Short mmCIF file of C-alpha atoms (C1' of nucleotides) in Angstrom, two decimals:
data_model
loop_
_atom_site.label_atom_id
_atom_site.label_comp_id
_atom_site.label_asym_id
_atom_site.label_seq_id
_atom_site.Cartn_x
_atom_site.Cartn_y
_atom_site.Cartn_z
CA MET C 1 0.08 14.96 4.74
CA LYS C 2 0.01 11.94 2.53
CA LEU C 3 0.91 10.81 -0.98
CA SER C 4 -1.90 10.22 -3.21
CA THR C 5 -2.38 6.81 -5.04
CA LYS C 6 -2.22 8.50 -8.43
CA GLY C 7 1.35 9.43 -7.85
CA ARG C 8 2.20 6.17 -6.18
CA TYR C 9 0.56 4.03 -8.77
CA ALA C 10 2.12 5.89 -11.56
CA VAL C 11 5.69 5.37 -10.17
CA MET C 12 4.89 1.72 -9.55
CA ALA C 13 3.64 1.29 -13.09
CA LEU C 14 6.42 2.76 -14.71
CA ALA C 15 8.88 0.82 -12.60
CA ASP C 16 7.04 -2.46 -13.61
CA ILE C 17 7.69 -1.50 -17.19
CA ALA C 18 11.31 -0.47 -16.41
CA LYS C 19 12.12 -3.92 -15.03
CA PHE C 20 12.02 -5.17 -18.61
CA ASP C 21 15.06 -3.69 -20.41
CA ASP C 22 13.71 -5.08 -23.70
CA ASN C 23 11.83 -2.86 -26.03
CA ASN C 24 8.32 -4.68 -26.13
CA PRO C 25 5.50 -2.78 -24.97
CA VAL C 26 3.68 -3.79 -21.62
CA SER C 27 0.01 -4.02 -21.50
CA LEU C 28 -1.75 -2.27 -18.73
CA ARG C 29 -3.65 -5.42 -18.10
CA ASP C 30 -0.45 -7.04 -17.19
CA ILE C 31 0.56 -4.20 -14.94
CA SER C 32 -2.99 -4.04 -13.29
CA LEU C 33 -2.67 -7.88 -12.31
CA ARG C 34 0.79 -7.67 -11.10
CA GLN C 35 0.70 -4.41 -9.15
CA GLY C 36 -2.84 -4.98 -7.90
CA ILE C 37 -4.20 -1.47 -9.49
CA SER C 38 -7.44 -1.10 -11.21
CA LEU C 39 -7.06 -1.30 -15.04
CA LEU C 40 -9.57 1.55 -15.73
CA TYR C 41 -7.60 3.59 -13.07
CA LEU C 42 -4.38 2.54 -14.86
CA GLU C 43 -5.74 3.87 -18.05
CA GLN C 44 -6.66 7.24 -16.68
CA ILE C 45 -3.03 7.51 -15.19
CA PHE C 46 -1.35 6.52 -18.48
CA SER C 47 -3.24 8.92 -20.45
CA MET C 48 -1.59 11.56 -18.41
CA LEU C 49 1.87 9.99 -18.75
CA LYS C 50 1.66 9.72 -22.51
CA LYS C 51 0.38 13.34 -22.76
CA ASN C 52 3.71 14.34 -21.04
CA GLN C 53 5.73 12.17 -23.12
CA ILE C 54 6.81 9.81 -20.35
CA VAL C 55 5.51 6.81 -22.19
CA GLU C 56 4.45 5.97 -25.70
CA SER C 57 1.75 3.64 -26.67
CA VAL C 58 1.54 0.74 -29.24
CA ARG C 59 -2.03 0.00 -30.15
CA GLY C 60 -3.47 -3.29 -31.23
CA SER C 61 -3.39 -6.76 -29.65
CA ASN C 62 0.21 -7.44 -28.02
CA GLY C 63 0.20 -3.62 -27.74
CA GLY C 64 1.00 -1.78 -24.55
CA TYR C 65 3.26 1.10 -23.31
CA LYS C 66 6.81 1.74 -23.44
CA LEU C 67 9.21 4.20 -21.97
CA THR C 68 10.17 7.04 -24.20
CA LYS C 69 13.58 7.28 -22.42
CA SER C 70 15.75 5.09 -20.60
CA PRO C 71 14.94 4.69 -17.09
CA ASP C 72 17.96 6.74 -15.68
CA GLN C 73 16.51 9.70 -17.55
CA ILE C 74 13.25 9.58 -15.90
CA LYS C 75 13.21 11.43 -12.74
CA ILE C 76 10.35 11.01 -9.98
CA SER C 77 9.61 14.58 -10.28
CA ASN C 78 8.79 14.22 -13.94
CA ILE C 79 6.49 11.43 -13.26
CA PHE C 80 4.71 13.39 -10.47
CA SER C 81 4.21 16.62 -12.43
CA ALA C 82 2.86 14.44 -15.34
CA VAL C 83 0.03 13.00 -13.14
CA GLN C 84 -0.36 16.32 -11.18
CA GLU C 85 0.90 14.94 -7.93
CA ASN C 86 2.46 18.16 -6.67
CA ILE C 87 3.48 19.18 -3.27
CA LYS C 88 1.30 21.97 -1.69
CA THR C 89 2.73 23.03 1.81
CA VAL C 90 1.08 26.28 1.86
CA GLY C 91 -2.31 27.91 0.72
CA CYS C 92 -1.31 31.58 1.12
CA LYS C 93 0.71 31.66 -2.12
CA LYS C 94 -1.85 32.63 -4.57
CA GLU C 95 -4.87 33.35 -2.62
CA SER C 96 -4.61 36.62 -0.51
CA LYS C 97 -5.63 35.06 2.91
CA LYS C 98 -5.78 37.22 5.96
CA GLY C 99 -2.52 37.37 7.53
CA CYS C 100 -0.54 36.37 4.45
CA ASN C 101 -0.95 38.73 1.28
CA GLY C 102 1.16 40.75 -0.53
CA LYS C 103 0.89 43.73 2.03
CA SER C 104 3.09 44.21 5.22
CA ALA C 105 2.21 40.96 7.17
CA LYS C 106 3.82 37.80 5.79
CA CYS C 107 2.76 34.83 7.60
CA ILE C 108 5.32 33.78 10.22
CA THR C 109 5.79 30.34 8.98
CA HIS C 110 5.69 31.06 5.23
CA ASN C 111 9.40 30.71 4.76
CA LEU C 112 9.41 27.24 6.50
CA TRP C 113 6.70 25.70 4.19
CA ASP C 114 8.71 27.00 1.17
CA GLU C 115 11.84 25.40 2.58
CA LEU C 116 9.91 22.33 2.99
CA GLU C 117 8.72 22.08 -0.59
CA LEU C 118 12.30 22.62 -1.81
CA HIS C 119 13.45 19.88 0.50
CA ILE C 120 10.91 17.44 -0.82
CA ASN C 121 11.26 18.45 -4.50
CA GLU C 122 14.90 17.98 -4.04
CA PHE C 123 14.33 14.26 -3.32
CA PHE C 124 12.23 13.74 -6.27
CA ASN C 125 14.76 15.33 -8.49
CA LYS C 126 17.52 13.21 -7.27
CA LYS C 127 15.51 9.78 -7.70
CA ASN C 128 14.97 8.25 -11.13
CA LEU C 129 13.42 5.12 -12.27
CA SER C 130 16.48 3.05 -12.54
CA ASP C 131 17.23 3.60 -8.90
CA LEU C 132 14.15 1.58 -8.43
CA VAL C 133 14.76 -1.45 -10.60
CA LYS C 134 18.45 -2.18 -9.21
CA GLY C 135 18.62 -5.84 -8.57
CA LYS C 136 16.01 -6.52 -11.32
CA ASN C 137 13.75 -9.57 -11.38
CA GLU C 138 14.72 -10.62 -7.93
CA ASN C 139 11.13 -10.08 -6.51
CA ARG C 140 9.54 -10.61 -9.48
CA VAL C 141 5.88 -11.88 -9.04
CA MET F 1 0.42 15.60 -1.48
CA LYS F 2 -0.37 18.42 0.70
CA LEU F 3 0.00 19.77 4.17
CA SER F 4 -3.16 19.93 6.07
CA THR F 5 -4.20 23.08 7.82
CA LYS F 6 -4.16 21.41 11.32
CA GLY F 7 -0.36 21.12 11.24
CA ARG F 8 0.14 24.31 9.51
CA TYR F 9 -2.02 26.23 11.97
CA ALA F 10 -0.59 24.60 14.85
CA VAL F 11 2.97 25.81 13.92
CA MET F 12 1.75 29.29 13.02
CA ALA F 13 0.01 29.61 16.40
CA LEU F 14 3.04 28.45 18.44
CA ALA F 15 5.36 30.76 16.32
CA ASP F 16 3.02 33.54 17.18
CA ILE F 17 3.22 32.83 21.04
CA ALA F 18 6.98 32.22 20.60
CA LYS F 19 7.52 36.01 19.39
CA PHE F 20 6.75 37.07 22.76
CA ASP F 21 9.86 36.13 24.93
CA ASP F 22 7.92 37.22 28.02
CA ASN F 23 6.18 34.72 30.27
CA ASN F 24 2.76 35.91 29.90
CA PRO F 25 -0.01 33.71 28.37
CA VAL F 26 -1.32 34.62 25.03
CA SER F 27 -5.07 34.10 24.43
CA LEU F 28 -6.33 32.16 21.60
CA ARG F 29 -8.58 35.13 20.64
CA ASP F 30 -5.54 37.09 20.02
CA ILE F 31 -3.86 34.38 17.92
CA SER F 32 -7.05 34.03 16.00
CA LEU F 33 -7.15 37.68 15.14
CA ARG F 34 -3.51 38.00 14.03
CA GLN F 35 -3.29 34.85 12.37
CA GLY F 36 -6.84 34.65 10.74
CA ILE F 37 -7.65 31.22 12.15
CA SER F 38 -11.04 30.30 13.48
CA LEU F 39 -11.16 30.62 17.13
CA LEU F 40 -13.18 27.29 17.64
CA TYR F 41 -10.68 25.49 15.30
CA LEU F 42 -7.71 26.86 17.35
CA GLU F 43 -9.42 25.57 20.62
CA GLN F 44 -9.35 22.03 19.02
CA ILE F 45 -5.88 22.33 18.00
CA PHE F 46 -4.55 23.72 21.42
CA SER F 47 -6.57 20.88 23.31
CA MET F 48 -4.09 18.35 21.42
CA LEU F 49 -1.10 20.47 21.98
CA LYS F 50 -1.91 20.62 25.77
CA LYS F 51 -2.25 17.00 25.95
CA ASN F 52 1.14 16.49 24.44
CA GLN F 53 2.79 18.88 26.66
CA ILE F 54 3.63 21.45 24.07
CA VAL F 55 1.82 24.26 25.75
CA GLU F 56 0.31 24.81 29.25
CA SER F 57 -2.91 26.80 29.85
CA VAL F 58 -3.72 29.66 32.26
CA ARG F 59 -7.32 29.98 32.96
CA GLY F 60 -9.42 32.84 33.90
CA SER F 61 -9.41 36.30 32.33
CA ASN F 62 -6.08 37.37 30.92
CA GLY F 63 -5.23 33.75 30.67
CA GLY F 64 -4.24 31.86 27.69
CA TYR F 65 -1.48 29.57 26.59
CA LYS F 66 2.31 29.46 27.33
CA LEU F 67 4.99 27.29 25.90
CA THR F 68 6.15 24.58 28.22
CA LYS F 69 9.73 24.78 26.76
CA SER F 70 11.93 27.42 25.21
CA PRO F 71 11.29 27.71 21.49
CA ASP F 72 14.63 26.23 20.47
CA GLN F 73 13.48 22.86 22.28
CA ILE F 74 10.28 22.62 20.55
CA LYS F 75 10.86 20.80 17.14
CA ILE F 76 8.32 20.92 14.28
CA SER F 77 8.15 17.12 14.39
CA ASN F 78 6.87 17.27 17.98
CA ILE F 79 4.12 19.72 16.98
CA PHE F 80 3.07 17.70 14.03
CA SER F 81 2.88 14.45 16.00
CA ALA F 82 0.87 16.15 18.55
CA VAL F 83 -1.81 17.11 16.28
CA GLN F 84 -1.40 14.07 14.48
CA GLU F 85 -0.18 15.62 11.10
CA ASN F 86 1.86 12.77 10.03
CA ILE F 87 3.64 11.81 6.90
CA LYS F 88 2.00 8.86 4.99
CA THR F 89 3.72 8.03 1.95
CA VAL F 90 2.66 4.18 1.65
CA GLY F 91 -0.54 2.38 2.06
CA CYS F 92 0.88 -1.07 2.20
CA LYS F 93 2.56 -0.98 5.49
CA LYS F 94 0.06 -2.20 7.89
CA GLU F 95 -2.75 -3.47 5.54
CA SER F 96 -1.67 -6.52 3.42
CA LYS F 97 -2.75 -5.25 -0.07
CA LYS F 98 -2.22 -7.20 -3.08
CA GLY F 99 1.26 -7.03 -4.46
CA CYS F 100 2.72 -5.80 -0.97
CA ASN F 101 2.35 -8.09 1.98
CA GLY F 102 4.75 -9.91 4.01
CA LYS F 103 5.06 -12.67 1.45
CA SER F 104 7.41 -12.93 -1.31
CA ALA F 105 6.58 -9.92 -3.39
CA LYS F 106 7.33 -6.61 -1.82
CA CYS F 107 6.09 -3.64 -4.09
CA ILE F 108 8.84 -2.40 -6.18
CA THR F 109 8.60 1.22 -4.92
CA HIS F 110 8.11 0.31 -1.35
CA ASN F 111 11.79 1.58 -0.26
CA LEU F 112 11.45 4.66 -2.43
CA TRP F 113 8.39 5.70 -0.05
CA ASP F 114 10.30 4.65 3.15
CA GLU F 115 13.28 6.87 2.01
CA LEU F 116 10.89 9.78 1.35
CA GLU F 117 9.42 9.42 4.79
CA LEU F 118 12.82 9.75 6.23
CA HIS F 119 13.85 12.60 4.17
CA ILE F 120 10.79 14.71 5.08
CA ASN F 121 10.94 13.79 8.94
CA GLU F 122 14.59 14.62 8.80
CA PHE F 123 13.69 18.20 7.92
CA PHE F 124 10.99 18.40 10.56
CA ASN F 125 13.43 17.17 13.17
CA LYS F 126 15.87 19.73 12.22
CA LYS F 127 13.53 22.54 12.38
CA ASN F 128 12.33 24.13 15.75
CA LEU F 129 10.33 26.98 16.69
CA SER F 130 13.20 29.44 17.29
CA ASP F 131 14.29 29.07 13.84
CA LEU F 132 10.98 30.61 12.90
CA VAL F 133 11.05 33.83 14.93
CA LYS F 134 14.66 35.13 14.12
CA GLY F 135 14.11 38.64 13.36
CA LYS F 136 11.50 38.92 16.00
CA ASN F 137 8.64 41.48 15.74
CA GLU F 138 9.72 42.82 12.34
CA ASN F 139 6.70 41.72 10.47
CA ARG F 140 4.36 41.96 13.54
CA VAL F 141 0.57 42.73 12.54
"C1'" DT Y 1 -19.86 38.43 44.86
"C1'" DC Y 2 -20.84 38.39 40.29
"C1'" DT Y 3 -19.68 38.45 35.87
"C1'" DA Y 4 -17.34 38.40 31.54
"C1'" DA Y 5 -13.36 36.43 29.50
"C1'" DA Y 6 -11.03 32.57 28.93
"C1'" DC Y 7 -10.45 27.72 28.59
"C1'" DT Y 8 -12.58 22.68 27.85
"C1'" DT Y 9 -15.29 19.03 25.86
"C1'" DG Y 10 -17.67 16.34 22.57
"C1'" DA Y 11 -20.69 15.98 18.83
"C1'" DC Y 12 -21.93 17.49 14.46
"C1'" DT Y 13 -21.80 18.88 9.54
"C1'" DA Y 14 -20.66 21.07 4.80
"C1'" DT Y 15 -17.23 20.96 1.53
"C1'" DT Y 16 -13.63 18.82 -0.78
"C1'" DT Y 17 -10.57 15.49 -2.30
"C1'" DT Y 18 -9.75 10.79 -3.46
"C1'" DA Y 19 -9.97 6.71 -5.57
"C1'" DC Y 20 -11.92 4.73 -8.12
"C1'" DT Y 21 -16.30 2.77 -11.70
"C1'" DA Y 22 -19.30 3.02 -15.87
"C1'" DT Y 23 -19.93 3.74 -20.42
"C1'" DG Y 24 -18.88 4.09 -25.05
"C1'" DG Y 25 -16.03 4.64 -27.95
"C1'" DT Y 26 -11.17 4.01 -31.63
"C1'" DA Y 27 -7.32 1.49 -33.55
"C1'" DT Y 28 -4.60 -2.66 -35.02
"C1'" DA Y 29 -2.23 -7.26 -34.96
"C1'" DT Y 30 -3.61 -11.83 -35.91
"C1'" DA I 1 -13.56 -10.02 -38.45
"C1'" DT I 2 -12.77 -9.62 -34.20
"C1'" DA I 3 -10.34 -9.91 -29.80
"C1'" DT I 4 -7.33 -6.92 -27.55
"C1'" DA I 5 -5.54 -2.97 -26.61
"C1'" DC I 6 -5.71 2.23 -25.91
"C1'" DC I 7 -8.76 6.55 -25.59
"C1'" DA I 8 -12.20 9.88 -23.35
"C1'" DT I 9 -15.39 11.71 -20.39
"C1'" DA I 10 -18.76 11.52 -16.92
"C1'" DG I 11 -20.30 10.08 -12.55
"C1'" DT I 12 -20.12 8.74 -7.72
"C1'" DA I 13 -19.12 6.48 -3.01
"C1'" DA I 14 -16.22 6.83 0.68
"C1'" DA I 15 -13.15 9.31 3.22
"C1'" DA I 16 -10.71 13.24 4.98
"C1'" DT I 17 -10.71 18.06 5.84
"C1'" DA I 18 -12.04 22.16 7.93
"C1'" DG I 19 -14.32 23.64 10.21
"C1'" DT I 20 -19.24 25.06 13.52
"C1'" DC I 21 -22.38 24.42 17.47
"C1'" DA I 22 -23.63 23.64 21.94
"C1'" DA I 23 -22.95 23.55 26.63
"C1'" DG I 24 -20.18 23.82 29.79
"C1'" DT I 25 -16.04 24.93 33.70
"C1'" DT I 26 -12.72 28.23 35.76
"C1'" DT I 27 -11.05 32.42 37.64
"C1'" DA I 28 -9.18 37.39 37.39
"C1'" DG I 29 -10.86 41.49 38.43
"C1'" DA I 30 -14.73 45.26 39.02
#
DNA sequence: TCTAAACTTGACTATTTTACTATGGTATAT
DNA sequence: ATATACCATAGTAAAATAGTCAAGTTTAGA
């Protein structure tokens, strides 16, 4: 069970932007250099973030990306759902696998995985971007 | 972020055994049929569970596996660590990747992932096998 | 005693997912 | 005008997942 880079990079990049409280757009090139993430990969991720109104873009030179809302209004869960980093604890929800379909027998552990999903999502709903940038600039590269 | 079948199957299989409170060993063949898990795959998983003293085996015909402890003493976290289903939220712990090594710059989101790991592990430490088999036999296949 | 049922072990493999890279654009500040 | 930035789609190498295959050993019971 591991977190993929897509979700992790998305949060890292947005936290990087959030560290500046001014309204200037931040270029992907800068984020790429600071966070050590491939520029082309970042572009992919930001395309999704933009589609989901987490960020807005400013084109042209000196352009880049800005957050659409203030950091305390952007929850980790918002970011994860935008880049389709979702939690999957159980395969027997949609598919009707043997031992766990709509019929009589429900797999013994089904409830456990549902609870786990809730438990994890609760965490992502509680945390927002501003939680990450407390003590701004202290570790800036 | 998803749970692999190895961990899920291990818990399912052990819960299946725990449903019987008697001391008779349960054969992998029976578990395989009831839970719809490949017998050969189960053998692999139980080899690990045995090495970690979660179960003990009884050889010969009418043999099978028994729990070494009572269900309420077997935590989900014990099972997961036995089959090496571990939580990995961050890649920059051991490897010294750019942007997050031992030096000055610590990746902005590092603490978040550590907290997430703690949050998830807390759940696995709280839950044990007996939590799963409450209302025993009601949905038995 | 014999044999089938059960456990044991290690190697192997197909499929899927991840984590990107490559290519070829379009838009715009300077 | 042009360099710098965003935008979009396709491809792909490596790793992880989810098993299978083969070749045993052990032992209860006929």
